[in-house]
Amino acid sequence: MDTQIGQHLIQPADRMNGLPTQFFAKLVAKANAQTAKGRDVINLGQGNPDQPTPPHIVAKLQEAAANPLYHKYPPFSGYSFLKEAAATRYKEDYDVDIDPASEVAILFGGKTGLVEISQCLLNPGDVCLVPDPGYPDYWSGVALAGAEMSFMPLTEQNRYLPDYGLISTEIAGRAKLMFMNYPNNPTGAVADADFYGRTVRFAEQHGIVVASDFAYGAIGFDGNKPVSFLQTPGAKEVGVEFYTLSKTYNMAGWRVGFAIGNAQIVKLINLIQDHYYCSLFGGIQEAAALALTGPQQCVAELRAIYESRREALFGALDRIGWKAARPGGSFFCWLPVAPGYTSESFADLLLQEADVVVAPGAGFGKHGEGYVRLGLLTTEARLREAVERIGRLNLFQA
Ligand SMILES: Cc1ncc(COP(=O)(O)O)c(C=O)c1O
């Protein structure tokens, strides 16, 4: 509802009208409406980790909250100890050498950085290459920059990797930035070193900055550790990786992550952040540093929980005849809809008839049509129950 100042309407800036609609907000509203009717809804539609933050990290924040140093403004681009902790983790996990002072920018979660990088690099009229299906927050930054998106289809035939051969020379020539995300939301696909090698060559050829969203970097299954883009020779010259503590350490509510890699891009991100914020609460930075440098057993345990849930879910899917490939990483499963439905009509059916929330694939882009995304973010028993409820609708042939 518009409000008035005297006789005048408050007029939002044009950029507000250009923002994409927040798809997850609609999903949450539909699920809440069903819960409000008193139904026992199993919500597999969202990406909010259900496990608590490991206790040693929580204890560090409790202790750090009492440190008077942190009651003051933090340094603009964050404490150097957190940047050093990020560099240590990358050395240990990926054998990548990082200069903490110039190659790490601390972020209020990955989402912030993913929106900021478009502001840093794109002018109106520039092209940004975006995966389809893909994480909708990439669209937000591109829209705020007034730039254009060119979608890179991710298809099952190509293992949900973009095919650079399909990008026209005109588009590649105009593109300044590209997003990629493996382990992938929403498909659960993983990328290998070969793919990142092709990516660096493509980026070098056309002068495109690569933004590798490694939000699910810690979640790889079947004994396969996800590859970091920065492990590729030449990667640091063409891009940055976005890492978040949200998924690796169940710290989604803490809002902490970092961009790591190319020093010039890190500098630009720090510069834009100097204008928006004054870094994170020092106590959060200290606890985040402990998360990155302390015992990593909790990460292995979390991975095992998700893998075991994946098996429980796919065992149940098999029993009802819902056939799909298991994800290689992330905590998402990408499943084809039953014949005769769109992703949205299928998701609506599951909500109305089975009280199960799934995310319609079309919300992640045109090439997400025909699929729904399920998150492994509840217990094995609830996952099985969700599938049993869906099985009772007899949509698949067992
Ligand atoms: C693909 C992807 N990237 C980035 C994020 C951002 O996470 P955060 O802002 O919590 O770091 C998410 C969160 O759901 C995600 O799924």
PDB file of N, CA and C in Angstrom, residues 78-112:
ATOM      1  N   GLY A  78      37.209  -6.316   8.645  1.00  0.00           N
ATOM      2  CA  GLY A  78      37.194  -7.487   9.520  1.00  0.00           C
ATOM      3  C   GLY A  78      38.556  -7.745  10.140  1.00  0.00           C
ATOM      4  N   TYR A  79      38.577  -8.652  11.122  1.00  0.00           N
ATOM      5  CA  TYR A  79      39.817  -8.974  11.843  1.00  0.00           C
ATOM      6  C   TYR A  79      40.721  -9.866  10.994  1.00  0.00           C
ATOM      7  N   SER A  80      42.028  -9.606  11.106  1.00  0.00           N
ATOM      8  CA  SER A  80      42.957 -10.405  10.290  1.00  0.00           C
ATOM      9  C   SER A  80      42.949 -11.869  10.735  1.00  0.00           C
ATOM     10  N   PHE A  81      42.618 -12.134  12.016  1.00  0.00           N
ATOM     11  CA  PHE A  81      42.647 -13.550  12.443  1.00  0.00           C
ATOM     12  C   PHE A  81      41.612 -14.387  11.690  1.00  0.00           C
ATOM     13  N   LEU A  82      40.505 -13.784  11.297  1.00  0.00           N
ATOM     14  CA  LEU A  82      39.503 -14.567  10.553  1.00  0.00           C
ATOM     15  C   LEU A  82      39.975 -14.808   9.112  1.00  0.00           C
ATOM     16  N   LYS A  83      40.624 -13.810   8.538  1.00  0.00           N
ATOM     17  CA  LYS A  83      41.158 -13.998   7.177  1.00  0.00           C
ATOM     18  C   LYS A  83      42.248 -15.085   7.187  1.00  0.00           C
ATOM     19  N   GLU A  84      43.060 -15.061   8.255  1.00  0.00           N
ATOM     20  CA  GLU A  84      44.109 -16.091   8.371  1.00  0.00           C
ATOM     21  C   GLU A  84      43.482 -17.479   8.528  1.00  0.00           C
ATOM     22  N   ALA A  85      42.387 -17.534   9.285  1.00  0.00           N
ATOM     23  CA  ALA A  85      41.711 -18.832   9.489  1.00  0.00           C
ATOM     24  C   ALA A  85      41.160 -19.356   8.159  1.00  0.00           C
ATOM     25  N   ALA A  86      40.628 -18.461   7.332  1.00  0.00           N
ATOM     26  CA  ALA A  86      40.101 -18.876   6.023  1.00  0.00           C
ATOM     27  C   ALA A  86      41.241 -19.430   5.163  1.00  0.00           C
ATOM     28  N   ALA A  87      42.385 -18.726   5.195  1.00  0.00           N
ATOM     29  CA  ALA A  87      43.541 -19.171   4.405  1.00  0.00           C
ATOM     30  C   ALA A  87      44.039 -20.537   4.901  1.00  0.00           C
ATOM     31  N   THR A  88      44.042 -20.713   6.224  1.00  0.00           N
ATOM     32  CA  THR A  88      44.479 -21.997   6.801  1.00  0.00           C
ATOM     33  C   THR A  88      43.588 -23.142   6.327  1.00  0.00           C
ATOM     34  N   ARG A  89      42.278 -22.908   6.341  1.00  0.00           N
ATOM     35  CA  ARG A  89      41.344 -23.963   5.914  1.00  0.00           C
ATOM     36  C   ARG A  89      41.566 -24.315   4.446  1.00  0.00           C
ATOM     37  N   TYR A  90      41.784 -23.296   3.603  1.00  0.00           N
ATOM     38  CA  TYR A  90      41.996 -23.568   2.178  1.00  0.00           C
ATOM     39  C   TYR A  90      43.310 -24.316   1.940  1.00  0.00           C
ATOM     40  N   LYS A  91      44.309 -24.012   2.743  1.00  0.00           N
ATOM     41  CA  LYS A  91      45.581 -24.738   2.601  1.00  0.00           C
ATOM     42  C   LYS A  91      45.380 -26.191   3.003  1.00  0.00           C
ATOM     43  N   GLU A  92      44.729 -26.384   4.149  1.00  0.00           N
ATOM     44  CA  GLU A  92      44.554 -27.738   4.666  1.00  0.00           C
ATOM     45  C   GLU A  92      43.629 -28.573   3.790  1.00  0.00           C
ATOM     46  N   ASP A  93      42.515 -27.990   3.380  1.00  0.00           N
ATOM     47  CA  ASP A  93      41.519 -28.770   2.640  1.00  0.00           C
ATOM     48  C   ASP A  93      41.849 -28.906   1.158  1.00  0.00           C
ATOM     49  N   TYR A  94      42.449 -27.854   0.573  1.00  0.00           N
ATOM     50  CA  TYR A  94      42.581 -27.852  -0.898  1.00  0.00           C
ATOM     51  C   TYR A  94      44.018 -27.631  -1.373  1.00  0.00           C
ATOM     52  N   ASP A  95      44.919 -27.467  -0.404  1.00  0.00           N
ATOM     53  CA  ASP A  95      46.314 -27.171  -0.728  1.00  0.00           C
ATOM     54  C   ASP A  95      46.440 -25.932  -1.616  1.00  0.00           C
ATOM     55  N   VAL A  96      45.614 -24.936  -1.334  1.00  0.00           N
ATOM     56  CA  VAL A  96      45.660 -23.677  -2.080  1.00  0.00           C
ATOM     57  C   VAL A  96      46.349 -22.635  -1.190  1.00  0.00           C
ATOM     58  N   ASP A  97      47.320 -21.920  -1.762  1.00  0.00           N
ATOM     59  CA  ASP A  97      48.027 -20.871  -1.007  1.00  0.00           C
ATOM     60  C   ASP A  97      47.299 -19.548  -1.168  1.00  0.00           C
ATOM     61  N   ILE A  98      46.974 -18.939  -0.031  1.00  0.00           N
ATOM     62  CA  ILE A  98      46.201 -17.696  -0.020  1.00  0.00           C
ATOM     63  C   ILE A  98      46.934 -16.677   0.839  1.00  0.00           C
ATOM     64  N   ASP A  99      47.003 -15.442   0.356  1.00  0.00           N
ATOM     65  CA  ASP A  99      47.525 -14.362   1.191  1.00  0.00           C
ATOM     66  C   ASP A  99      46.338 -13.764   1.961  1.00  0.00           C
ATOM     67  N   PRO A 100      46.287 -13.996   3.283  1.00  0.00           N
ATOM     68  CA  PRO A 100      45.084 -13.578   4.027  1.00  0.00           C
ATOM     69  C   PRO A 100      44.814 -12.075   3.925  1.00  0.00           C
ATOM     70  N   ALA A 101      45.867 -11.280   3.857  1.00  0.00           N
ATOM     71  CA  ALA A 101      45.665  -9.824   3.881  1.00  0.00           C
ATOM     72  C   ALA A 101      45.016  -9.317   2.600  1.00  0.00           C
ATOM     73  N   SER A 102      45.357  -9.916   1.468  1.00  0.00           N
ATOM     74  CA  SER A 102      44.863  -9.351   0.204  1.00  0.00           C
ATOM     75  C   SER A 102      43.902 -10.264  -0.550  1.00  0.00           C
ATOM     76  N   GLU A 103      43.796 -11.530  -0.133  1.00  0.00           N
ATOM     77  CA  GLU A 103      43.001 -12.457  -0.952  1.00  0.00           C
ATOM     78  C   GLU A 103      41.775 -13.024  -0.218  1.00  0.00           C
ATOM     79  N   VAL A 104      41.386 -12.392   0.892  1.00  0.00           N
ATOM     80  CA  VAL A 104      40.182 -12.831   1.614  1.00  0.00           C
ATOM     81  C   VAL A 104      39.340 -11.608   1.977  1.00  0.00           C
ATOM     82  N   ALA A 105      38.064 -11.641   1.649  1.00  0.00           N
ATOM     83  CA  ALA A 105      37.132 -10.596   2.108  1.00  0.00           C
ATOM     84  C   ALA A 105      36.071 -11.259   2.979  1.00  0.00           C
ATOM     85  N   ILE A 106      35.889 -10.727   4.177  1.00  0.00           N
ATOM     86  CA  ILE A 106      34.903 -11.307   5.106  1.00  0.00           C
ATOM     87  C   ILE A 106      33.513 -10.797   4.737  1.00  0.00           C
ATOM     88  N   LEU A 107      32.544 -11.717   4.784  1.00  0.00           N
ATOM     89  CA  LEU A 107      31.186 -11.392   4.322  1.00  0.00           C
ATOM     90  C   LEU A 107      30.142 -11.720   5.379  1.00  0.00           C
ATOM     91  N   PHE A 108      29.030 -10.997   5.317  1.00  0.00           N
ATOM     92  CA  PHE A 108      27.851 -11.356   6.123  1.00  0.00           C
ATOM     93  C   PHE A 108      27.139 -12.525   5.439  1.00  0.00           C
ATOM     94  N   GLY A 109      27.774 -13.677   5.376  1.00  0.00           N
ATOM     95  CA  GLY A 109      27.203 -14.818   4.664  1.00  0.00           C
ATOM     96  C   GLY A 109      27.527 -14.722   3.184  1.00  0.00           C
ATOM     97  N   GLY A 110      27.452 -15.877   2.527  1.00  0.00           N
ATOM     98  CA  GLY A 110      27.781 -15.920   1.103  1.00  0.00           C
ATOM     99  C   GLY A 110      26.851 -15.062   0.258  1.00  0.00           C
ATOM    100  N   LYS A 111      25.588 -15.055   0.628  1.00  0.00           N
ATOM    101  CA  LYS A 111      24.571 -14.329  -0.133  1.00  0.00           C
ATOM    102  C   LYS A 111      24.982 -12.867  -0.379  1.00  0.00           C
ATOM    103  N   THR A 112      25.485 -12.234   0.661  1.00  0.00           N
ATOM    104  CA  THR A 112      25.889 -10.832   0.549  1.00  0.00           C
ATOM    105  C   THR A 112      26.953 -10.656  -0.530  1.00  0.00           C
TER     106      THR A 112
END
